[in-house]
Short mmCIF file of C-alpha atoms in Angstrom, two decimals:
data_model
loop_
_atom_site.label_atom_id
_atom_site.label_comp_id
_atom_site.label_asym_id
_atom_site.label_seq_id
_atom_site.Cartn_x
_atom_site.Cartn_y
_atom_site.Cartn_z
CA MET A 1 0.07 -0.23 0.16
CA ARG A 2 2.57 2.26 0.98
CA ASP A 3 3.36 2.09 -3.47
CA LEU A 4 0.03 3.74 -4.53
CA PRO A 5 -0.20 7.76 -5.54
CA VAL A 6 -1.97 9.17 -2.21
CA SER A 7 -4.69 11.67 -2.26
CA VAL A 8 -6.83 13.36 0.42
CA TRP A 9 -10.54 14.07 -0.71
CA THR A 10 -12.40 17.13 1.53
CA THR A 11 -15.79 15.11 1.57
CA ALA A 12 -17.20 16.46 4.63
CA GLN A 13 -17.08 20.31 4.19
CA THR A 14 -20.79 19.96 4.64
CA SER A 15 -22.75 17.35 6.89
CA PRO A 16 -24.02 14.01 6.03
CA ALA A 17 -27.53 15.27 6.12
CA ALA A 18 -27.46 18.15 4.38
CA GLN A 19 -25.54 15.58 1.82
CA ARG A 20 -28.75 13.99 1.91
CA LYS A 21 -30.66 16.84 1.44
CA GLY A 22 -34.02 16.92 -1.46
CA ARG A 23 -32.15 13.78 -2.80
CA TYR A 24 -32.85 10.74 -0.50
CA VAL A 25 -36.51 9.82 0.84
CA ALA A 26 -36.80 9.76 5.29
CA GLU A 27 -36.60 5.66 5.39
CA SER A 28 -32.36 6.16 3.95
CA THR A 29 -31.97 7.13 7.44
CA ALA A 30 -32.12 4.10 8.88
CA HIS A 31 -29.12 2.38 6.72
CA PRO A 32 -26.85 0.92 9.41
CA ALA A 33 -23.70 2.18 6.80
CA LYS A 34 -23.88 4.75 4.11
CA MET A 35 -21.90 6.07 2.07
CA LEU A 36 -21.02 9.52 2.30
CA PRO A 37 -23.16 10.93 -1.07
CA ALA A 38 -19.78 13.18 -1.85
CA VAL A 39 -17.53 10.29 -1.45
CA ALA A 40 -19.07 8.36 -3.76
CA ALA A 41 -20.03 12.02 -5.89
CA GLN A 42 -15.86 11.94 -6.43
CA ALA A 43 -15.33 8.82 -7.62
CA ILE A 44 -17.24 9.10 -10.49
CA GLU A 45 -15.94 12.94 -11.32
CA HIS A 46 -13.15 11.80 -10.70
CA TYR A 47 -13.26 8.26 -13.04
CA THR A 48 -15.77 8.45 -14.97
CA VAL A 49 -18.00 10.40 -17.88
CA PRO A 50 -21.09 11.82 -18.89
CA GLY A 51 -22.71 8.09 -20.21
CA ASP A 52 -20.62 5.71 -18.44
CA LEU A 53 -22.34 2.50 -16.60
CA VAL A 54 -21.49 2.69 -12.91
CA LEU A 55 -22.22 -0.18 -10.64
CA ASP A 56 -22.55 -1.49 -7.16
CA PRO A 57 -23.27 -4.45 -5.88
CA MET A 58 -24.15 -3.64 -2.25
CA CYS A 59 -25.76 -0.96 -2.55
CA GLY A 60 -27.73 -0.55 0.34
CA ILE A 61 -29.83 2.67 -0.16
CA GLY A 62 -28.73 3.09 -3.47
CA THR A 63 -26.02 6.08 -2.69
CA THR A 64 -23.96 5.87 -5.70
CA LEU A 65 -27.17 4.68 -7.57
CA VAL A 66 -28.34 8.27 -7.01
CA GLU A 67 -25.06 10.17 -7.08
CA ALA A 68 -24.80 8.34 -10.50
CA VAL A 69 -27.89 9.61 -12.07
CA HIS A 70 -27.32 13.39 -11.30
CA ALA A 71 -23.09 13.20 -12.76
CA GLY A 72 -25.26 11.71 -15.65
CA ARG A 73 -24.16 8.27 -16.00
CA ARG A 74 -26.01 5.01 -16.08
CA ALA A 75 -26.21 3.01 -12.81
CA VAL A 76 -26.27 -0.02 -11.36
CA GLY A 77 -27.24 -2.19 -8.39
CA ILE A 78 -27.38 -4.92 -6.14
CA GLU A 79 -28.94 -5.23 -3.03
CA TYR A 80 -29.51 -8.35 -0.66
CA GLU A 81 -31.64 -6.92 2.05
CA PRO A 82 -35.07 -6.81 0.35
CA HIS A 83 -35.99 -3.62 2.11
CA TRP A 84 -33.06 -1.15 0.88
CA VAL A 85 -33.65 -2.58 -2.55
CA ASP A 86 -36.84 -1.40 -1.48
CA VAL A 87 -35.38 1.74 -0.18
CA ALA A 88 -32.91 2.05 -3.07
CA ARG A 89 -35.64 2.43 -5.92
CA ALA A 90 -37.50 4.88 -4.08
CA ASN A 91 -34.34 6.97 -3.90
CA LEU A 92 -33.99 5.80 -8.22
CA ALA A 93 -37.63 7.23 -8.47
CA LEU A 94 -37.00 10.73 -6.15
CA ALA A 95 -34.12 11.52 -9.23
CA ALA A 96 -36.51 11.14 -11.39
CA GLY A 97 -35.79 13.28 -14.30
CA ALA A 98 -32.24 12.74 -13.81
CA PRO A 99 -30.26 12.46 -17.15
CA HIS A 100 -30.48 8.44 -16.64
CA ASP A 101 -32.43 5.93 -15.16
CA GLY A 102 -30.67 2.87 -12.37
CA ARG A 103 -31.91 -0.56 -11.58
CA VAL A 104 -31.26 -2.56 -8.74
CA PHE A 105 -31.62 -5.81 -8.83
CA HIS A 106 -33.06 -8.21 -5.61
CA GLY A 107 -29.94 -11.07 -4.44
CA ASP A 108 -26.15 -11.96 -3.15
CA ALA A 109 -23.47 -9.95 -5.11
CA ARG A 110 -21.46 -13.29 -4.78
CA GLN A 111 -24.02 -14.83 -7.42
CA ILE A 112 -23.80 -11.60 -9.87
CA ALA A 113 -23.05 -13.74 -12.86
CA THR A 114 -27.36 -14.73 -11.93
CA LEU A 115 -28.56 -11.95 -10.90
CA LEU A 116 -27.22 -9.06 -13.60
CA PRO A 117 -28.22 -9.63 -17.63
CA PRO A 118 -25.85 -9.94 -19.44
CA GLU A 119 -25.64 -6.47 -21.40
CA TYR A 120 -23.81 -5.37 -18.80
CA LEU A 121 -21.17 -7.45 -19.43
CA GLY A 122 -17.68 -6.13 -20.25
CA GLN A 123 -19.50 -2.07 -19.11
CA ALA A 124 -18.89 -0.64 -16.56
CA ALA A 125 -16.45 1.69 -16.91
CA LEU A 126 -16.45 2.66 -12.78
CA VAL A 127 -17.20 0.11 -10.02
CA VAL A 128 -17.94 1.88 -6.31
CA THR A 129 -18.79 -0.60 -3.36
CA SER A 130 -18.04 -1.14 0.21
CA PRO A 131 -18.60 -4.20 2.36
CA PRO A 132 -20.26 -4.09 6.05
CA TYR A 133 -18.04 -3.25 8.69
CA GLY A 134 -17.84 -1.79 12.22
CA PRO A 135 -21.77 -2.29 13.59
CA SER A 136 -20.44 -0.03 16.54
CA THR A 137 -19.77 2.69 15.23
CA HIS A 138 -23.02 3.30 13.00
CA GLY A 139 -26.70 3.83 14.63
CA GLN A 140 -29.17 5.89 15.84
CA VAL A 141 -30.53 7.02 18.78
CA ALA A 142 -32.71 8.13 21.13
CA VAL A 143 -33.22 9.75 25.08
CA ALA A 144 -36.47 9.14 26.92
CA PRO A 145 -36.62 9.83 30.44
CA GLY A 146 -35.64 7.84 32.79
CA GLU A 147 -34.38 4.89 29.87
CA GLY A 148 -31.02 6.78 29.11
CA VAL A 149 -29.81 6.71 25.64
CA GLN A 150 -31.57 3.61 23.58
CA LYS A 151 -29.75 1.89 20.01
CA TYR A 152 -31.62 1.62 17.11
CA HIS A 153 -30.48 1.30 12.98
CA HIS A 154 -26.55 -0.02 14.12
CA ARG A 155 -27.44 -3.48 12.93
CA TYR A 156 -27.47 -5.17 8.83
CA GLY A 157 -30.68 -7.16 8.35
CA ASN A 158 -31.48 -10.09 10.64
CA THR A 159 -28.56 -10.77 12.54
CA LEU A 160 -29.76 -15.07 12.00
CA ASP A 161 -28.89 -14.43 8.55
CA ARG A 162 -25.99 -16.23 7.98
CA GLY A 163 -26.04 -15.25 3.56
CA ASN A 164 -25.02 -11.67 4.96
CA LEU A 165 -21.54 -11.06 5.13
CA ALA A 166 -22.78 -8.68 7.74
CA ASN A 167 -23.71 -11.62 9.65
CA ILE A 168 -20.73 -14.38 9.44
CA GLY A 169 -17.13 -14.96 10.81
CA HIS A 170 -14.47 -11.75 9.54
CA HIS A 171 -12.61 -14.74 7.70
CA ARG A 172 -15.23 -15.27 5.68
CA LEU A 173 -16.71 -12.13 5.18
CA LEU A 174 -13.42 -11.68 3.67
CA ALA A 175 -13.49 -14.56 1.95
CA GLY A 176 -17.39 -13.29 0.66
CA PHE A 177 -15.91 -9.79 -0.57
CA THR A 178 -13.22 -11.61 -2.90
CA ARG A 179 -15.96 -13.75 -4.51
CA ILE A 180 -17.94 -10.76 -4.94
CA LEU A 181 -14.38 -8.13 -6.26
CA ALA A 182 -13.71 -11.77 -8.92
CA GLY A 183 -17.58 -11.67 -9.92
CA LEU A 184 -16.83 -8.15 -11.39
CA VAL A 185 -14.28 -8.74 -13.54
CA PRO A 186 -16.59 -9.41 -15.99
CA TYR A 187 -18.82 -7.09 -15.85
CA LEU A 188 -15.30 -3.87 -16.23
CA ARG A 189 -14.81 -2.32 -19.27
CA PRO A 190 -10.92 -2.94 -20.41
CA GLY A 191 -8.55 -0.91 -18.06
CA GLY A 192 -12.81 0.08 -15.45
CA HIS A 193 -11.79 1.31 -11.93
CA VAL A 194 -13.16 0.08 -8.74
CA ALA A 195 -13.88 2.36 -6.13
CA ILE A 196 -13.56 1.04 -2.26
CA THR A 197 -14.03 2.72 0.72
CA ILE A 198 -13.30 1.29 3.47
CA ARG A 199 -13.14 2.66 7.39
CA PRO A 200 -10.85 1.10 10.05
CA TRP A 201 -12.79 0.07 13.00
CA ARG A 202 -11.79 -1.01 16.80
CA GLU A 203 -12.17 -5.00 18.26
CA HIS A 204 -12.42 -5.04 22.08
CA ALA A 205 -9.85 -1.45 21.19
CA GLU A 206 -7.69 -2.97 18.88
CA LEU A 207 -8.17 -1.25 15.96
CA ILE A 208 -8.89 -4.00 12.84
CA ASP A 209 -6.78 -2.91 9.02
CA LEU A 210 -8.94 -4.08 7.26
CA PRO A 211 -7.98 -1.18 4.09
CA SER A 212 -4.92 -3.83 4.14
CA GLN A 213 -6.66 -6.91 4.48
CA ILE A 214 -9.45 -5.75 0.98
CA LEU A 215 -5.96 -4.49 -1.21
CA ALA A 216 -5.06 -8.30 -0.82
CA CYS A 217 -8.79 -9.13 -0.91
CA GLY A 218 -8.43 -6.81 -4.92
CA LEU A 219 -4.95 -8.69 -5.91
CA HIS A 220 -6.30 -12.30 -5.35
CA ALA A 221 -9.59 -11.37 -7.92
CA GLY A 222 -6.97 -10.54 -10.30
CA LEU A 223 -7.38 -6.61 -10.10
CA ILE A 224 -4.60 -3.95 -9.84
CA PRO A 225 -3.73 -0.99 -7.23
CA VAL A 226 -3.49 2.40 -8.85
CA GLU A 227 -5.13 4.85 -5.84
CA ARG A 228 -5.54 4.96 -2.39
CA CYS A 229 -7.44 7.89 -1.32
CA VAL A 230 -8.47 9.38 2.34
CA ALA A 231 -12.04 10.21 1.90
CA LEU A 232 -11.92 13.02 5.37
CA LEU A 233 -14.92 12.34 7.39
CA ALA A 234 -13.99 15.92 9.36
CA ARG A 235 -15.01 19.10 7.66
CA ALA A 236 -11.02 20.09 7.09
CA GLY A 237 -10.65 24.36 8.31
CA ASP A 238 -7.33 26.41 7.44
CA ASP A 239 -6.00 24.50 9.96
CA ASP A 240 -7.08 21.41 11.55
CA LEU A 241 -10.25 18.90 11.32
CA VAL A 242 -13.71 19.51 12.58
CA PRO A 243 -15.03 16.02 13.67
CA ARG A 244 -18.17 14.41 12.65
CA GLY A 245 -18.26 11.53 14.79
CA SER A 246 -21.38 9.57 16.17
CA PHE A 247 -22.61 9.84 19.52
CA PHE A 248 -21.41 5.97 19.76
CA GLN A 249 -18.31 7.30 18.22
CA ARG A 250 -17.86 9.57 20.79
CA ASP A 251 -18.81 7.72 22.98
CA PHE A 252 -16.74 4.74 22.11
CA ILE A 253 -14.15 7.28 22.70
CA ARG A 254 -14.88 8.95 25.69
CA LYS A 255 -14.70 5.49 27.38
CA GLN A 256 -12.09 3.55 26.26
CA ARG A 257 -9.90 7.29 27.28
CA ASP A 258 -11.84 7.19 30.47
CA ALA A 259 -10.37 3.39 30.92
CA GLY A 260 -6.43 5.46 30.27
CA LEU A 261 -6.74 4.20 26.83
CA PRO A 262 -5.82 6.94 24.40
CA LEU A 263 -7.78 6.66 21.74
CA HIS A 264 -8.32 9.51 18.78
CA LEU A 265 -12.42 9.56 17.07
CA ILE A 266 -11.46 8.23 12.78
CA SER A 267 -11.69 10.46 10.72
CA HIS A 268 -11.43 9.45 7.19
CA GLU A 269 -12.37 6.86 5.21
CA ASP A 270 -9.64 4.76 3.48
CA LEU A 271 -10.95 4.83 -0.57
CA LEU A 272 -8.55 2.36 -2.95
CA VAL A 273 -8.73 2.44 -6.09
CA PHE A 274 -8.46 -0.68 -8.32
CA ARG A 275 -8.11 -1.28 -12.27
CA SER A 276 -9.30 -4.00 -14.11
CA SER A 277 -7.16 -5.24 -16.83
CA LEU A 278 -6.29 -2.85 -20.24
CA HIS A 279 -6.82 -6.16 -22.07
CA GLY A 280 -9.96 -6.76 -20.96
CA SER A 281 -8.41 -10.10 -19.37
CA THR A 282 -11.04 -11.74 -16.84
CA GLY A 283 -7.89 -13.76 -15.11
CA SER A 284 -4.95 -12.41 -12.69
CA ALA A 285 -2.74 -8.85 -14.13
CA SER A 286 -0.63 -8.76 -16.43
CA ALA A 287 3.44 -7.88 -15.78
CA THR A 288 3.43 -5.39 -17.60
CA ASP A 289 -0.20 -4.33 -16.56
CA ARG A 290 1.62 -4.35 -12.57
CA GLN A 291 4.28 -2.90 -13.46
CA HIS A 292 2.41 1.26 -14.86
CA PRO A 293 -0.16 1.39 -12.41
CA ARG A 294 -0.32 5.35 -12.46
CA ARG A 295 -1.08 5.45 -16.25
CA VAL A 296 -4.88 5.21 -15.52
CA LEU A 297 -4.73 8.15 -13.87
CA GLY A 298 -5.28 10.28 -17.51
CA GLY A 299 -1.45 12.79 -15.87
CA ARG A 300 -3.75 14.00 -13.06
CA THR A 301 -0.88 14.45 -10.14
CA ARG A 302 -2.96 14.43 -7.12
CA HIS A 303 -0.16 12.53 -5.23
CA THR A 304 0.07 13.76 -1.20
CA GLY A 305 3.17 11.67 0.20
CA ASN A 306 3.26 8.71 0.95
CA PRO A 307 0.43 6.68 3.49
CA GLY A 308 1.48 7.12 7.15
CA SER A 309 2.68 4.44 9.11
CA GLY A 310 -0.24 3.49 11.25
CA PRO A 311 -1.85 0.39 10.30
CA GLY A 312 -3.87 1.74 7.11
CA GLY A 313 -1.81 4.80 6.40
CA LEU A 314 -2.98 7.62 7.98
CA GLU A 315 -5.36 6.30 10.48
CA THR A 316 -6.91 8.68 12.89
CA TRP A 317 -6.66 12.38 13.56
CA ALA A 318 -7.29 14.14 17.41
CA ALA A 319 -11.35 14.04 18.38
#
């Protein structure tokens, strides 16, 4: 990961609620792990042109699809949970009048070849997606007199549903995500990009370096890493960052500090960018492809230095 070009995206200059206002139905709020619209929009702007096809195999409420159609791109997504399929379709209906329409298919993205019509083979210019992770960092809160703080909308669907990647062990999740990435390759056009947002999270106070693990998943799927981006979850001021952490994130950090652990609020997501072979191969990348990962950036210089030394690179900033 240290050899990849790095850039920082200021994707939280406005709040998540402000980014979604008017574009997403109220039911979208309940999803436990929504992608920031600005992250999807920035990836779409950088790696596609109007008319291109954008795909999200784990589309949730349809953030990638909504931002794509508003940007004049075609969009297609897959979602496992029926409720979120309905919400994603409602969000796309709200975008009626945009230059292009989007489609949402219901099913397990590990079976992508049985879900998407053949017309999409070799067509996707960009995939934007995110694996399920860190349920403790998401959700909503309510405070009732005498009842304290109540947490809700912080889990993915039925926790007993083992077909949902969010409900299986970490190693099985990584294997399943690798399978999804490998299944996407035939749908990418030659040189098409895959942008994956990953937020490190803590389990029993230990930071899980999911970005490095997802990098390995992409390599095993035959994709070529070309760039690592830092998508800020905090507003960038003139000389500091203003955190936008959730109640649960702040509460967790506060409790850990009270216990003597000097943890900080995570204020970014890693965004790993891969591409498919320039020759349209569905197998592993050729040696030539691997030796020249920067040529697909179109000559744009967007480097900000080398990744940080901690797990996942630039891992945290102080709250």
